[in-house]
C-alpha cells in the first residue's frame, strides 16, 4: 500500500468530522485528510472533534475550539485539573464526573452542587453507625456482666418453683 499521509507525527487521533488531532514538536494541531494543517500545532493537549467542537488545553486552560481553531469557550478554573471530555452527543458533553455542558459552555448539570448534600448524608450515616456500635457494645457488656459469677438459675427466672 501507499501512504496517503506520510508518517511524521509523534501521536495522532483518528479522523473525526474530517480532521485529526496530531502531535508534532510536543504541540497538537489538526490536519485534514490530505495531511495539511488546518489548525496549526499550538495546544498542549487535544481531542477529536464532535458536533463541530474539540477540547484542547491552551495556555493552561481547558477550552473548546471550532474547526477554524477559534476558542468558543473556556471551562472554569475548577474544571481544569483532572477532567476529560467525552465529546458532544446530542448537543451535550460530560466534563468531569457527571457535569454536563451545552455547546455554548453553559452548565446544564453540576454534580458539585450536590456534594454538600452528599457530605450531610455521609455524616448522618456515620453518626447512625456510631450509635449502633455504641448500643451493641453496651448490650454485649451488659450480657457479660449478667453472666459473670451467676449460674443459669440466677439468670433465668423460674416462676414455677
Short mmCIF file of C-alpha atoms in Angstrom, two decimals:
data_model
loop_
_atom_site.label_atom_id
_atom_site.label_comp_id
_atom_site.label_asym_id
_atom_site.label_seq_id
_atom_site.Cartn_x
_atom_site.Cartn_y
_atom_site.Cartn_z
CA UNK A 1 0.00 0.00 0.00
CA UNK A 2 0.86 3.62 -0.38
CA UNK A 3 0.79 6.19 2.43
CA UNK A 4 -1.85 8.88 1.95
CA UNK A 5 -0.18 10.89 4.72
CA UNK A 6 3.50 10.24 5.38
CA UNK A 7 4.23 9.13 8.97
CA UNK A 8 5.64 12.21 10.68
CA UNK A 9 3.61 12.68 13.84
CA UNK A 10 4.51 11.58 17.35
CA UNK A 11 0.81 10.89 18.09
CA UNK A 12 -2.45 11.10 16.20
CA UNK A 13 -6.14 10.57 16.80
CA UNK A 14 -8.48 9.05 14.23
CA UNK A 15 -10.17 11.43 11.82
CA UNK A 16 -13.41 12.84 13.12
CA UNK A 17 -15.54 15.27 11.14
CA UNK A 18 -12.77 15.45 8.54
CA UNK A 19 -9.97 16.45 10.94
CA UNK A 20 -7.47 14.57 13.10
CA UNK A 21 -5.58 15.82 16.13
CA UNK A 22 -1.85 15.21 15.66
CA UNK A 23 1.19 15.87 17.84
CA UNK A 24 4.38 17.24 16.39
CA UNK A 25 7.19 19.00 18.32
CA UNK A 26 5.26 18.50 21.59
CA UNK A 27 2.24 20.52 20.37
CA UNK A 28 -1.09 19.39 18.96
CA UNK A 29 -2.76 20.71 15.85
CA UNK A 30 -5.34 19.40 13.38
CA UNK A 31 -4.82 18.09 9.86
CA UNK A 32 -7.26 17.35 7.06
CA UNK A 33 -7.32 14.08 5.12
CA UNK A 34 -4.55 15.29 2.78
CA UNK A 35 -2.20 15.82 5.75
CA UNK A 36 -2.33 19.62 5.52
CA UNK A 37 -2.56 21.54 8.80
CA UNK A 38 -5.93 23.23 9.11
CA UNK A 39 -5.21 24.32 12.69
CA UNK A 40 -1.51 24.82 13.39
CA UNK A 41 0.11 22.94 16.32
CA UNK A 42 -0.30 25.15 19.39
CA UNK A 43 -2.10 23.08 22.01
CA UNK A 44 -0.61 21.13 24.91
CA UNK A 45 -3.40 18.52 24.62
CA UNK A 46 -6.21 17.97 22.13
CA UNK A 47 -9.16 15.66 21.49
CA UNK A 48 -11.20 14.76 18.44
CA UNK A 49 -13.98 16.96 17.08
CA UNK A 50 -17.57 16.11 17.87
CA UNK A 51 -20.53 18.20 16.73
CA UNK A 52 -18.15 20.88 15.43
CA UNK A 53 -16.16 21.38 18.64
CA UNK A 54 -12.98 19.88 20.09
CA UNK A 55 -11.50 20.04 23.57
CA UNK A 56 -7.95 21.45 23.85
CA UNK A 57 -5.61 22.62 26.60
CA UNK A 58 -4.29 26.03 25.62
CA UNK A 59 -2.19 28.28 27.88
CA UNK A 60 -3.03 26.07 30.85
CA UNK A 61 -6.80 26.31 30.32
CA UNK A 62 -9.33 23.75 29.15
CA UNK A 63 -11.11 25.16 26.11
CA UNK A 64 -13.34 24.16 23.23
CA UNK A 65 -12.39 25.29 19.74
CA UNK A 66 -14.24 25.32 16.44
CA UNK A 67 -12.90 23.88 13.16
CA UNK A 68 -11.05 27.12 12.41
CA UNK A 69 -9.13 26.90 15.70
CA UNK A 70 -11.01 29.75 17.39
CA UNK A 71 -11.74 29.36 21.09
CA UNK A 72 -15.51 29.07 21.50
CA UNK A 73 -15.44 28.95 25.31
CA UNK A 74 -13.17 28.14 28.25
CA UNK A 75 -14.13 25.94 31.15
CA UNK A 76 -13.97 27.33 34.70
CA UNK A 77 -10.65 27.06 36.52
CA UNK A 78 -12.04 24.46 38.93
CA UNK A 79 -12.59 22.09 36.00
CA UNK A 80 -9.05 22.40 34.63
CA UNK A 81 -7.18 20.00 36.83
CA UNK A 82 -8.36 16.46 36.20
CA UNK A 83 -11.35 16.22 33.91
CA UNK A 84 -11.52 14.74 30.48
CA UNK A 85 -14.13 15.49 27.85
CA UNK A 86 -16.30 12.74 26.46
CA UNK A 87 -17.15 14.81 23.37
CA UNK A 88 -20.53 16.21 22.43
CA UNK A 89 -23.53 13.98 21.82
CA UNK A 90 -26.94 15.46 21.05
CA UNK A 91 -25.65 18.91 21.98
CA UNK A 92 -24.34 17.93 25.43
CA UNK A 93 -20.93 16.94 26.74
CA UNK A 94 -19.92 15.39 30.06
CA UNK A 95 -16.99 17.19 31.65
CA UNK A 96 -15.51 15.83 34.82
CA UNK A 97 -17.65 13.49 36.83
CA UNK A 98 -21.32 13.98 35.98
CA UNK A 99 -21.04 17.64 34.95
CA UNK A 100 -22.80 18.40 31.67
CA UNK A 101 -22.39 21.43 29.41
CA UNK A 102 -24.11 22.55 26.23
CA UNK A 103 -22.31 23.80 23.10
CA UNK A 104 -22.05 27.33 24.49
CA UNK A 105 -20.21 26.11 27.61
CA UNK A 106 -23.21 26.69 29.86
CA UNK A 107 -23.53 24.10 32.62
CA UNK A 108 -26.71 22.09 32.35
CA UNK A 109 -25.94 19.89 35.35
CA UNK A 110 -23.29 20.44 38.03
CA UNK A 111 -22.63 17.44 40.23
CA UNK A 112 -20.58 19.52 42.66
CA UNK A 113 -23.74 21.44 43.65
CA UNK A 114 -24.86 18.23 45.31
CA UNK A 115 -21.60 17.45 47.13
CA UNK A 116 -22.72 19.36 50.22
CA UNK A 117 -25.79 17.13 50.38
CA UNK A 118 -23.58 14.08 49.91
CA UNK A 119 -21.42 15.08 52.89
CA UNK A 120 -24.52 15.66 55.02
CA UNK A 121 -25.77 12.15 54.17
CA UNK A 122 -22.34 10.67 54.90
CA UNK A 123 -22.28 12.49 58.23
CA UNK A 124 -25.70 11.15 59.18
CA UNK A 125 -24.70 7.62 58.18
CA UNK A 126 -21.54 7.91 60.27
CA UNK A 127 -23.49 9.11 63.31
CA UNK A 128 -26.08 6.32 62.97
CA UNK A 129 -23.26 3.76 62.61
CA UNK A 130 -21.53 5.13 65.72
CA UNK A 131 -24.77 4.92 67.72
CA UNK A 132 -25.32 1.32 66.58
CA UNK A 133 -21.76 0.36 67.55
CA UNK A 134 -22.26 2.02 70.94
CA UNK A 135 -25.58 0.22 71.53
CA UNK A 136 -24.16 -3.16 70.51
CA UNK A 137 -21.19 -2.56 72.81
CA UNK A 138 -23.46 -1.70 75.74
CA UNK A 139 -25.64 -4.76 75.05
CA UNK A 140 -22.61 -7.08 74.95
CA UNK A 141 -21.17 -5.52 78.11
CA UNK A 142 -24.49 -5.94 79.95
CA UNK A 143 -24.75 -9.60 78.91
CA UNK A 144 -21.19 -10.27 80.08
CA UNK A 145 -21.88 -8.60 83.42
CA UNK A 146 -25.07 -10.60 83.87
CA UNK A 147 -23.36 -13.91 83.02
CA UNK A 148 -20.27 -13.48 85.30
CA UNK A 149 -20.49 -15.34 88.58
CA UNK A 150 -24.05 -16.49 88.10
CA UNK A 151 -25.35 -19.90 87.28
CA UNK A 152 -28.22 -20.48 84.91
CA UNK A 153 -30.79 -20.49 87.74
CA UNK A 154 -29.75 -16.97 88.74
CA UNK A 155 -30.07 -15.52 85.28
CA UNK A 156 -33.21 -17.30 84.11
CA UNK A 157 -36.09 -16.82 86.49
CA UNK A 158 -38.13 -19.91 87.22
CA UNK A 159 -41.55 -18.78 88.28
CA UNK A 160 -42.84 -22.34 88.66
CA UNK A 161 -40.91 -23.10 91.93
#
